[in-house]
CSV table of N, CA and C in Angstrom, one decimal:
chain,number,residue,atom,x,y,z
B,23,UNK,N,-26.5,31.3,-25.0
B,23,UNK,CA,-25.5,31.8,-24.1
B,23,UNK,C,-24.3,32.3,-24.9
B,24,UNK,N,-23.7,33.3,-24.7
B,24,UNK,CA,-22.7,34.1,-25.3
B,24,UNK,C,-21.2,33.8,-25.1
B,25,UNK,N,-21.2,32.8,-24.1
B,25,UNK,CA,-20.2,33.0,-23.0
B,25,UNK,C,-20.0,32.0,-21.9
B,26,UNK,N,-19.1,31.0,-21.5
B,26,UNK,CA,-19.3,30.1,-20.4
B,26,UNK,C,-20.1,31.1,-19.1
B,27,UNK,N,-20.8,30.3,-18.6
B,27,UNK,CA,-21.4,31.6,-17.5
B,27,UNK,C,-20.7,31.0,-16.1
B,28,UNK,N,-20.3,29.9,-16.3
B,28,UNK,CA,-19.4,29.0,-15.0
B,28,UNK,C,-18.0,28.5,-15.6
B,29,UNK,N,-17.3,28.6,-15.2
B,29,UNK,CA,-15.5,27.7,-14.9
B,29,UNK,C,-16.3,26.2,-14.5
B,30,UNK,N,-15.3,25.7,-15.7
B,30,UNK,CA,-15.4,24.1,-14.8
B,30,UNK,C,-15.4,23.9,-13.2
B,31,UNK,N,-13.8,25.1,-12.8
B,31,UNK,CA,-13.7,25.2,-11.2
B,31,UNK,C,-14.8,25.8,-10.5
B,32,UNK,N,-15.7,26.7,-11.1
B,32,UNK,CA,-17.2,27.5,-10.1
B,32,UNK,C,-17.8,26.2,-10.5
B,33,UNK,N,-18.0,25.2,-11.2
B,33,UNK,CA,-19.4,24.1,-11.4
B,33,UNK,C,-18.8,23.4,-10.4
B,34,UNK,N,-17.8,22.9,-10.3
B,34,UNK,CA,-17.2,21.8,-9.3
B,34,UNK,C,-17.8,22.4,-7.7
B,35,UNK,N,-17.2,23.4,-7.7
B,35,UNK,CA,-17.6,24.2,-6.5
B,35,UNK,C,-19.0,24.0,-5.8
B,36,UNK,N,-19.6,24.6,-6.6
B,36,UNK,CA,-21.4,24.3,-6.5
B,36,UNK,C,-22.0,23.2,-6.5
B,37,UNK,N,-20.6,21.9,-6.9
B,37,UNK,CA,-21.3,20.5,-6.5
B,37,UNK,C,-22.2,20.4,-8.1
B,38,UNK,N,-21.6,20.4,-9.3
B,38,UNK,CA,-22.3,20.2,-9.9
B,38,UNK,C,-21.4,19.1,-10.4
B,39,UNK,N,-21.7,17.9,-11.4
B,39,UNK,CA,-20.9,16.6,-11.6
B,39,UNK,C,-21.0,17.1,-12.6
B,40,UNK,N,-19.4,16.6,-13.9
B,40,UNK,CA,-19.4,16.5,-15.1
B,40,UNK,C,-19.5,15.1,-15.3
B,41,UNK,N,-20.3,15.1,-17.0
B,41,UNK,CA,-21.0,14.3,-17.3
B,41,UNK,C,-20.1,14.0,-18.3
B,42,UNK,N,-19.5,12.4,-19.2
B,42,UNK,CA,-19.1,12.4,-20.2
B,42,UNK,C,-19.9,13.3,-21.4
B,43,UNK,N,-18.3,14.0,-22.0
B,43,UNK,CA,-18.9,14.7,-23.4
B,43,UNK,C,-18.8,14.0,-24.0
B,44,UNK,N,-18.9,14.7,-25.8
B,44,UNK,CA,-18.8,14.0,-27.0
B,44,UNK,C,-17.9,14.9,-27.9
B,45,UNK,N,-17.7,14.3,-28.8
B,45,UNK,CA,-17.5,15.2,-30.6
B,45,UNK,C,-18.5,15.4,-31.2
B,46,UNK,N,-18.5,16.6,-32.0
B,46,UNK,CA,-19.5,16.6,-33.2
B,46,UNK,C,-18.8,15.8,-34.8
B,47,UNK,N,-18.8,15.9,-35.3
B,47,UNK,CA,-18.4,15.6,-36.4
B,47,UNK,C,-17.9,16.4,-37.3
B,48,UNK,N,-17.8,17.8,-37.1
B,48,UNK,CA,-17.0,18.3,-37.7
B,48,UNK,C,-16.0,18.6,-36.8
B,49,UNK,N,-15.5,18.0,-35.6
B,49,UNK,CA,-14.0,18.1,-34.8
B,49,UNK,C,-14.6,19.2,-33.8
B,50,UNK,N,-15.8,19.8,-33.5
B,50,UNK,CA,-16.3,20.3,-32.1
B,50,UNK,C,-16.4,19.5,-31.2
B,51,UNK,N,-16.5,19.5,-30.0
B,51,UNK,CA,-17.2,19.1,-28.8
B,51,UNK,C,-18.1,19.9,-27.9
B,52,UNK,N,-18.6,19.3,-27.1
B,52,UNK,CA,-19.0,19.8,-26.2
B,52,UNK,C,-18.9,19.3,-24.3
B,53,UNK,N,-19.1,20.0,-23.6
B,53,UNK,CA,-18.8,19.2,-22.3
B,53,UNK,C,-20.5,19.5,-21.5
B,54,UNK,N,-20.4,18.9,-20.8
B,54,UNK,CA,-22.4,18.8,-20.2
B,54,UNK,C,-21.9,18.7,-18.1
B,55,UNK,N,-22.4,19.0,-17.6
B,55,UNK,CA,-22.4,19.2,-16.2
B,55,UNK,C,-24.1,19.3,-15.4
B,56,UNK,N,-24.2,18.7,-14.8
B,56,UNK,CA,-25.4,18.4,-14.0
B,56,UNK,C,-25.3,18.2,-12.3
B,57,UNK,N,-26.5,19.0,-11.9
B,57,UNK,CA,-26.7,19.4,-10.7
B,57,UNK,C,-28.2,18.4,-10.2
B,58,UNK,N,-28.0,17.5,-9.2
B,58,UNK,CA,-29.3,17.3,-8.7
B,58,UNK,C,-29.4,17.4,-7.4
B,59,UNK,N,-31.2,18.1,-7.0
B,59,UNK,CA,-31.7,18.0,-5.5
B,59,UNK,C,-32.7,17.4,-6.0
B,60,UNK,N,-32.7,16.7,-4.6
B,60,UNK,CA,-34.5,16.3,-4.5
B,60,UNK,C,-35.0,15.2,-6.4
B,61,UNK,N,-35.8,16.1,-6.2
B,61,UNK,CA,-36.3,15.5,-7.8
B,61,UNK,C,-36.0,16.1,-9.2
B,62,UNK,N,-35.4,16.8,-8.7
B,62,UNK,CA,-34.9,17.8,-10.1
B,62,UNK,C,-32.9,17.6,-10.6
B,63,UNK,N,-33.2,18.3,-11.7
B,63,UNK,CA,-32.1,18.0,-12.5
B,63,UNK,C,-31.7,19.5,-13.1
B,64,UNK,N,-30.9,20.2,-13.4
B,64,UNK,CA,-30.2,21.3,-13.8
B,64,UNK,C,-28.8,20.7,-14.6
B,65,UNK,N,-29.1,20.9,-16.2
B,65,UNK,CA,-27.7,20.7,-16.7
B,65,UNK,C,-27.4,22.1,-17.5
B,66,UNK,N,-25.9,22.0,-17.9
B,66,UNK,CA,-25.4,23.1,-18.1
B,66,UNK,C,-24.2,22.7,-19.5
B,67,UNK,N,-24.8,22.9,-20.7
B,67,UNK,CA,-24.4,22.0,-21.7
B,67,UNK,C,-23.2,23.2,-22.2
B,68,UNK,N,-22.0,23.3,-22.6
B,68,UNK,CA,-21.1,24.6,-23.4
B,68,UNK,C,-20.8,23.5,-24.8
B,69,UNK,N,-20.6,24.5,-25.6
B,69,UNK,CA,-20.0,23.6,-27.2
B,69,UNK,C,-19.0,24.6,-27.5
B,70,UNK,N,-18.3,23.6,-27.9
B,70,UNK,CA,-17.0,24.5,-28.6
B,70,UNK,C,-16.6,24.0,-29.9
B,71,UNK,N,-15.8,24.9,-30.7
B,71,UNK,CA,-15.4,24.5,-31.9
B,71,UNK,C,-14.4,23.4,-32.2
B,72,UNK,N,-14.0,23.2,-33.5
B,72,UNK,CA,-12.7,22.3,-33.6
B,72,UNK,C,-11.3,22.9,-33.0
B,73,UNK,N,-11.5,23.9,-32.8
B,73,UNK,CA,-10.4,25.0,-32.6
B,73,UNK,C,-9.8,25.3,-30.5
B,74,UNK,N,-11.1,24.0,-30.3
B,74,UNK,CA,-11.9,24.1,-28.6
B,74,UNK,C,-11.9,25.8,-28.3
B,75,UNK,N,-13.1,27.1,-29.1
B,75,UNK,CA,-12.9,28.1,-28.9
B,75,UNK,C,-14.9,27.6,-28.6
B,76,UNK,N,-15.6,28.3,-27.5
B,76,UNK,CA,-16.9,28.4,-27.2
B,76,UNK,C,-18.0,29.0,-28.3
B,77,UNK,N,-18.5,28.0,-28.5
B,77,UNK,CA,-19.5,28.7,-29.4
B,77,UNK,C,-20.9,29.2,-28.9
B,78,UNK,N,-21.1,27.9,-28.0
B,78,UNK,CA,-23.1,28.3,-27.8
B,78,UNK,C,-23.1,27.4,-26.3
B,79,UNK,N,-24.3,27.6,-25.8
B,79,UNK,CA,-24.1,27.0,-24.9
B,79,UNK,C,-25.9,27.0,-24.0
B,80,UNK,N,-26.0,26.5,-23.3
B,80,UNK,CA,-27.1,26.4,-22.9
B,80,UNK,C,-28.0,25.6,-21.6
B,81,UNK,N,-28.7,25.9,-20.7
B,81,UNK,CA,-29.1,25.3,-19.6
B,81,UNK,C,-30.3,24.5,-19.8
B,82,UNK,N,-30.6,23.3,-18.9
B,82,UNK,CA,-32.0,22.6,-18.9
B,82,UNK,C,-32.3,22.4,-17.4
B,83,UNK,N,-33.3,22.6,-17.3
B,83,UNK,CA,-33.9,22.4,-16.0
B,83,UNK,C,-35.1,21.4,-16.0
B,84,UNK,N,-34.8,20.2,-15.4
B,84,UNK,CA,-35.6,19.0,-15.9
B,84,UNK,C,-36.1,18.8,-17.2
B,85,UNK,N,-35.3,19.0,-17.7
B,85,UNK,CA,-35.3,18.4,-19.0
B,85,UNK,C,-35.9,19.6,-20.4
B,86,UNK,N,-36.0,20.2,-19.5
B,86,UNK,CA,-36.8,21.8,-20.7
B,86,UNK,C,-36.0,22.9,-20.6
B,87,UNK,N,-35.2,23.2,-22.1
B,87,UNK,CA,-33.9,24.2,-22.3
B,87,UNK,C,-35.1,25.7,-21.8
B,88,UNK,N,-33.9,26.5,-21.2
B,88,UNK,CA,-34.5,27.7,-20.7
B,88,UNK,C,-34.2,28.9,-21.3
B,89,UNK,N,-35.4,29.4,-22.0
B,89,UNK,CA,-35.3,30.2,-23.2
B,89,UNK,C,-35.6,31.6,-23.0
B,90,UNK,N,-35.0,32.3,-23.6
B,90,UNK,CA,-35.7,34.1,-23.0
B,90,UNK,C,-34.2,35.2,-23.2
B,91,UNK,N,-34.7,35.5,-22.2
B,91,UNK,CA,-33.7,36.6,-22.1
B,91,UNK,C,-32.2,35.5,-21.8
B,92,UNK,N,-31.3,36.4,-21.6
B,92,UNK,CA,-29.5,36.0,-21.4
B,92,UNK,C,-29.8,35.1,-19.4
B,93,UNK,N,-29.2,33.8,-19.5
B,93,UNK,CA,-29.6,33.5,-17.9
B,93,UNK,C,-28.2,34.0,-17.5
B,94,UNK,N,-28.3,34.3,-16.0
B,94,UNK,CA,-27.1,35.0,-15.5
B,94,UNK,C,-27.2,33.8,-14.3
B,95,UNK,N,-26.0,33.9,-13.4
B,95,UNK,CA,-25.5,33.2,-12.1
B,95,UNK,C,-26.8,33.0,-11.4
B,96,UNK,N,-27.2,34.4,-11.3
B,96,UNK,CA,-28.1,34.5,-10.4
B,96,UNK,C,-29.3,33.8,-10.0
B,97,UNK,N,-29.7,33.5,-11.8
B,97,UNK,CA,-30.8,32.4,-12.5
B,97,UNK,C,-30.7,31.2,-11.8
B,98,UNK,N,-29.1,30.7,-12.1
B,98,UNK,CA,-28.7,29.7,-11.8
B,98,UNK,C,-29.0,29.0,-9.9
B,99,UNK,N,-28.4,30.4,-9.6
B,99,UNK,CA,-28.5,30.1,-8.3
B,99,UNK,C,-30.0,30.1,-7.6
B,100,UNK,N,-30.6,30.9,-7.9
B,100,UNK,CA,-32.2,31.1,-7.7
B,100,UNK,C,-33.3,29.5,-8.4
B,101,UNK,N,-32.7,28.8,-9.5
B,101,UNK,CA,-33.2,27.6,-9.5
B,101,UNK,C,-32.7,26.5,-8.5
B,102,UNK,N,-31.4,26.9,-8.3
B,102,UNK,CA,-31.3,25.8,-7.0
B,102,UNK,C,-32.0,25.9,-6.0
B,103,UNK,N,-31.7,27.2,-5.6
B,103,UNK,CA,-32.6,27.1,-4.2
B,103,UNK,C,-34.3,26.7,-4.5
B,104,UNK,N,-34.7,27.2,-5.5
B,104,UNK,CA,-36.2,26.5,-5.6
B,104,UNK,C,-36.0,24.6,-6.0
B,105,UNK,N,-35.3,24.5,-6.4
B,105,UNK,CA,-35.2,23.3,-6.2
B,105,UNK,C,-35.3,22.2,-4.9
């Protein structure tokens, strides 16, 4: 991911819960947010530098990072509803 694809305020919105983050050890963090229906799980992990400027970032959908092309809102929204 290039780029937060959600605002803390659009995750809250959507009903998605933030999760305690952490530090890395070189003075990054990261913040993690999660969505559940039914039996499934959608997290939405962002890392930032020591600088808190976004570095990388990335989605899991039950537990398997989702790899490919760039995921957009859309992605997002289209696994919920199949969820």
């Amino acid at each position: 991911m290039k780029k937060e694809l959600y605002s803390s305020e659009e995750l809250q919105k959507i009903d998605f819960q933030e999760l305690p983050g952490s530090t890395h050890d070189d003075g990054g963090y990261y913040t993690w947010w999660v969505f559940y229906k039914g039996d499934s799980e959608l997290h939405i992990t962002y890392e930032y530098n020591h600088d808190g400027v976004f570095e990388s970032g990335y989605i899991e959908f039950n537990g398997e990072q989702l790899k490919g092309r760039e995921i957009t809102k859309r992605d997002v929204e289209f696994l919920i509803e199949l969820m």
